Amino acid sequence: MRWTTAKIRQSFLEFFRERGHTIVPSASLVPKGDPTLLFTNAGMVPFKDYFLGIRTPSDRRVADCQKCLRISGKHNDLEAVGRDTYHHTFFEMLGNWSFGDYYKEEAIRWHWELITQVWEIDPRLLWATVHKDDREAEEIWLRMGVLPRERILRFGDKDNFWEMGETGPCGPNSEIDIDRGPAACDGNAHRGVPCAVNVDGCSRFIELANLVFIQYNRDATGALTPLPMKHVDTGTGLERVAAVMQTFETGRLLGNYDIDLFQTIMRRIEDAARSYGLGARYGGSAESDISFRAIADHARTMTFLVAEGINPGNTDREYVLRRIIRRAARHGRYLGIHRPFLAGVNQGVIEAMGDAYPEIREHAQRIAEVITQEETRFGETLDRGLELIDQERARLRQSGGHTLPGEVAFKLYDTYGFPLDLTEDVLRSDGIDVDVAQFNRLMEEQRERARSARRDEAVAPEIQLGPAVASRFVGYHEYEARSEVLALGGEGGSVAVVVAETPFYPEGGGQVGDRGVIEAESGAILEVLDTRKSDGAIIHVGRLLRGERREFERGRRVTLKIDRVRREAAMLNHSATHILHYALRELLGSGVHQAGSLVAPDRLRFDFAHQGPVSAGDLETIEEEINARIRENAEVRTDEMAYDEAIKAGALAFFGDKYGDRVRVVRMGDFSVELCGGTHVARTGDVGFFKLESESGVAAGVRRIEAVTGQGALEAIRRREKILEEMASHLGARDAQALERLEKLLAREKELERKLRALEQKLASGAAGASAEETLREVGGIKLVTRKVEGVEARALREVADRLRQKHRSCVVALGSVLGDDKVALLVAVTPDLTARIKAGDIIKQIAPIIGGSGGGRPDFAQAGGKNPSKLDEALERVAATLG
C-alpha cells in the first residue's frame, strides 16, 4: 500500500518541518499541571498555557502528532465506539501551530497544498467552510481561486467558531471537507435532510482539516476583544485521512477501522478467535463487527494508558482503564473467546504503532502483564455476571418491562465487577434501560457504610476531646511512664483514656498500637488492648481489670506500662520492613515503592508497586540480601529535620502517611534512609533472622510479601520441618527420598490424566463426526445440529459442540448425554454470527425443564443438568420449535 497510516503521519510532519516548524513529540495522555482534565482530549491541550499567556513558547512554529483520548467528561465517545465505523476513544491528531507568527493566509494555503499536492486528493471533491463573519478567511479562499464560490460555505458559531471555555482565547475556524460520494451515507441518520456539509449524521461529507484562528478573548460578560497576538491551531484526524486516502487507493469505501493500522490489530483478534476453534472474522456479520471494532479501539487505549504508568483501579484514570479492559473482555465473549486474549491483541497495537511511539514497545512486557492480570481477574466473574443479565433480560421480556432494577445493576457492580456503563451497554441492543437513580442511591449507601466503618476504626469509643487535649509520645526509649489523665471516655465495657505523656505507640505507619496496662494510684488497673491517635491525642482503649472508671478521671495520676515483649517483637518486624524495602528496590528497580504495610508482633506484611509476580529466584536473592544486612549489624540512627531537607537527603516517604514540617528520619547503615515515626531496633543484627513466607498479588500492579523475623522465623522453620516429616511418613519414604517419591506419584497422575483426556477427545471426535449428516437440518433458514451422545461428560460434550460449530461455520448445536440412571446433561451452542438473533441461554431455559432440570448461560453457549434421561429425545426435538 502506497499511503500507509505511518507514511501519512510522517508526510504531514515533514511537510511542516520544511516550512520552518519544530517537530515536537506527542505529549502525555495525562495532562501535566491541569487538574480539570483526566486525559489529553485534543491536540491543543499541551499548548493551552501558550494561548492563555501563562507560558512563552520557545518555538513560534510547531507541528506534532498528538495522542488523544476521549472517554470522560464532555468529550466521551465510549458508548458510540464499535457501533459505527468512525468513533474512537484513542485517536491521533495531526496539528500545526503558530504562536503569534503566521496567520490565516499561510494556514489555509499550506493545508490546501498538503491535501491536494502531497496527498493528491482531487480538488473537485473538496469544500471549504468559514465563519459567517470572517470575511478575511473567505477572501483568502476566493483569492486563491482553487474552489468555486458555491463550494465555500458560511456557517455560524455552532459549526465554525472555537472556544477554549466560557471565557478566554477563542476565534473563528475554517474547515476543509471532502465529499466521499452518495454511497458513504445511507441517510438514515438525517431523514428528510439532503446530504450536505455540516448536516448532523451525514457521513458523506466529512472534515479533513480544521484550521482555528485564535484572535479574540471572551470576557465574563460574553464580549469579544481582539488579542494582541494572534495564533493558529489546526487539527487533522490521522485515522480519518487514512480512511479517505486508502479508499481511493483500494477502490473500496473504507471506514476508519478498515485502514492498514487497524487491520494489523484485527488480525490478532481473528487469531484469538481461531485459536478457540471459531471462524469469527472482521466483516463476517454486522453484530460481530461491533465487537471487533470495540476490541481494536480499546486495545489501543489500554496499551497507551498502561505504557504511561496507569494501573487498573477504582478511581479516576485507573477506573477508566479498568472499564476499558473489562469492556473489551466482554466483547471477546461475544466473539466466543472465553480466555484471556487481550495481551495478544496488544501485540498487534505494538506492531502497528511501536515505531511511531517507542514507549509502547519499551514497556511491552509490563503492558501485557497488567492487561492479562485485570482480564483474568474479571474473567472469573464475567460469565456469571452475563448469566445474571440473561436471567433478568428474560424476566423483563416475560413481564413486558423495559428497565433493569438499580439493585440488580448494583449487584453486578458489587459482586461481579461490572461497571454501570458496561451493564447499560450489554442491555442497550434489547432496548432495556437501567434504573440509574436507584443504582446511585445504593452506591451512596455503600460509600456511607464504608465511611462509617472507617470512622469506627479510626476513633476510640465515645470520648470528648477539647481543642487543647494533646499527648506527647515518650516511648522511643521508655517503656514505662508516670502521667496525668487529660480525658476519660468509653461506652459499655470499653474504657478510653488520654494522658499528657505516654510510652504507648499509637497505630500508625503500618505498626500496630501498643498494649499493656495503666495503673491508678488507688490500685485500679486498666488493660490497654489498643492504642490509637486522634489529631494530637493518643487514646488508650481497653477494659478494667480492677477498680472503677472514676479512678481514671481527668486530673488523676497514673502509671503506664507497655507490653515490652510485644513491642520489641513489633520493632524487629518494623526494622525488617525497611530492610525489605531496600532489598526490593535494589533488585527490582527504583520503580518499586511501598503501597501499604502491617507491622505486628508476630508477622509483617509489605505491599509494593510492581508488575507481575516476583520470581522464586528473585525472592531467594531478596531473602539472602536481607539476612546479609541483618548480619552486617549496621547501626540504626534517627534524626529530626525539616521535611524538605530529608527529601533532598534521599529519604523515602511512605504510602498513605502525612508529614509535617519536621520529620523523623530513620537510617540503617549506608543503605536505607526513610521517613518513619515508628519504633526500631538499635542495630540491624537485633532482627536476628528474616524468613519470607509468601509473595502474592493483591491488586493490579500491587504485590504483597509476608514474612516473619526473630523467634517467629524460628517457629516458622520448625513448622515446615514438621510438615515435611509428616509428608515423608505418608509417602513411606525417608526425608531425602520424599521428593523423588512425590515426583513419581505426580508423574503417574499426569500420565493418567493425559490418557483420560485423550479418551475424552477421541470420544468427542467420534461423536462429532459419526452420522453428523443425519442430525443436520434447516429450521427457518438456520442450520440446526442435534445429537444424543451417550456417556459423555460436560467437558467432552463442549468439545463436541466446538467441533460441530467449526465444521458447520454458521449453526445452532444442541447436544444431550445420559450420564446415569438419573443424570442427564444438555448443551446448546450458537456460532457468533447468529447470537444477535438466537441466544443459547434462552433455548436452554426452555428445554431444561423437560428433563427435570434447569440451566443457563451466555448467548453463544449454555448448558443444563437434569434427572430424567427418558425425556432427553423430547428436549432435543423441542430445540427446533424454539427456532421457529
Tab-separated table of N, CA and C in Angstrom, residues 201 212 251 509 585:
chain	number	residue	atom	x	y	z
A	201	GLY	N	-25.113	13.826	11.271
A	201	GLY	CA	-25.394	12.439	10.922
A	201	GLY	C	-25.023	12.071	9.501
A	212	VAL	N	-8.126	26.680	13.085
A	212	VAL	CA	-8.689	27.613	14.061
A	212	VAL	C	-7.804	28.848	14.133
A	251	GLY	N	-10.060	1.463	-4.069
A	251	GLY	CA	-11.293	1.464	-4.856
A	251	GLY	C	-12.488	0.985	-4.057
A	509	GLY	N	1.636	4.292	60.458
A	509	GLY	CA	2.757	3.887	59.615
A	509	GLY	C	2.837	2.395	59.412
A	585	ARG	N	13.979	-2.656	46.118
A	585	ARG	CA	14.406	-1.598	45.189
A	585	ARG	C	15.776	-1.919	44.588
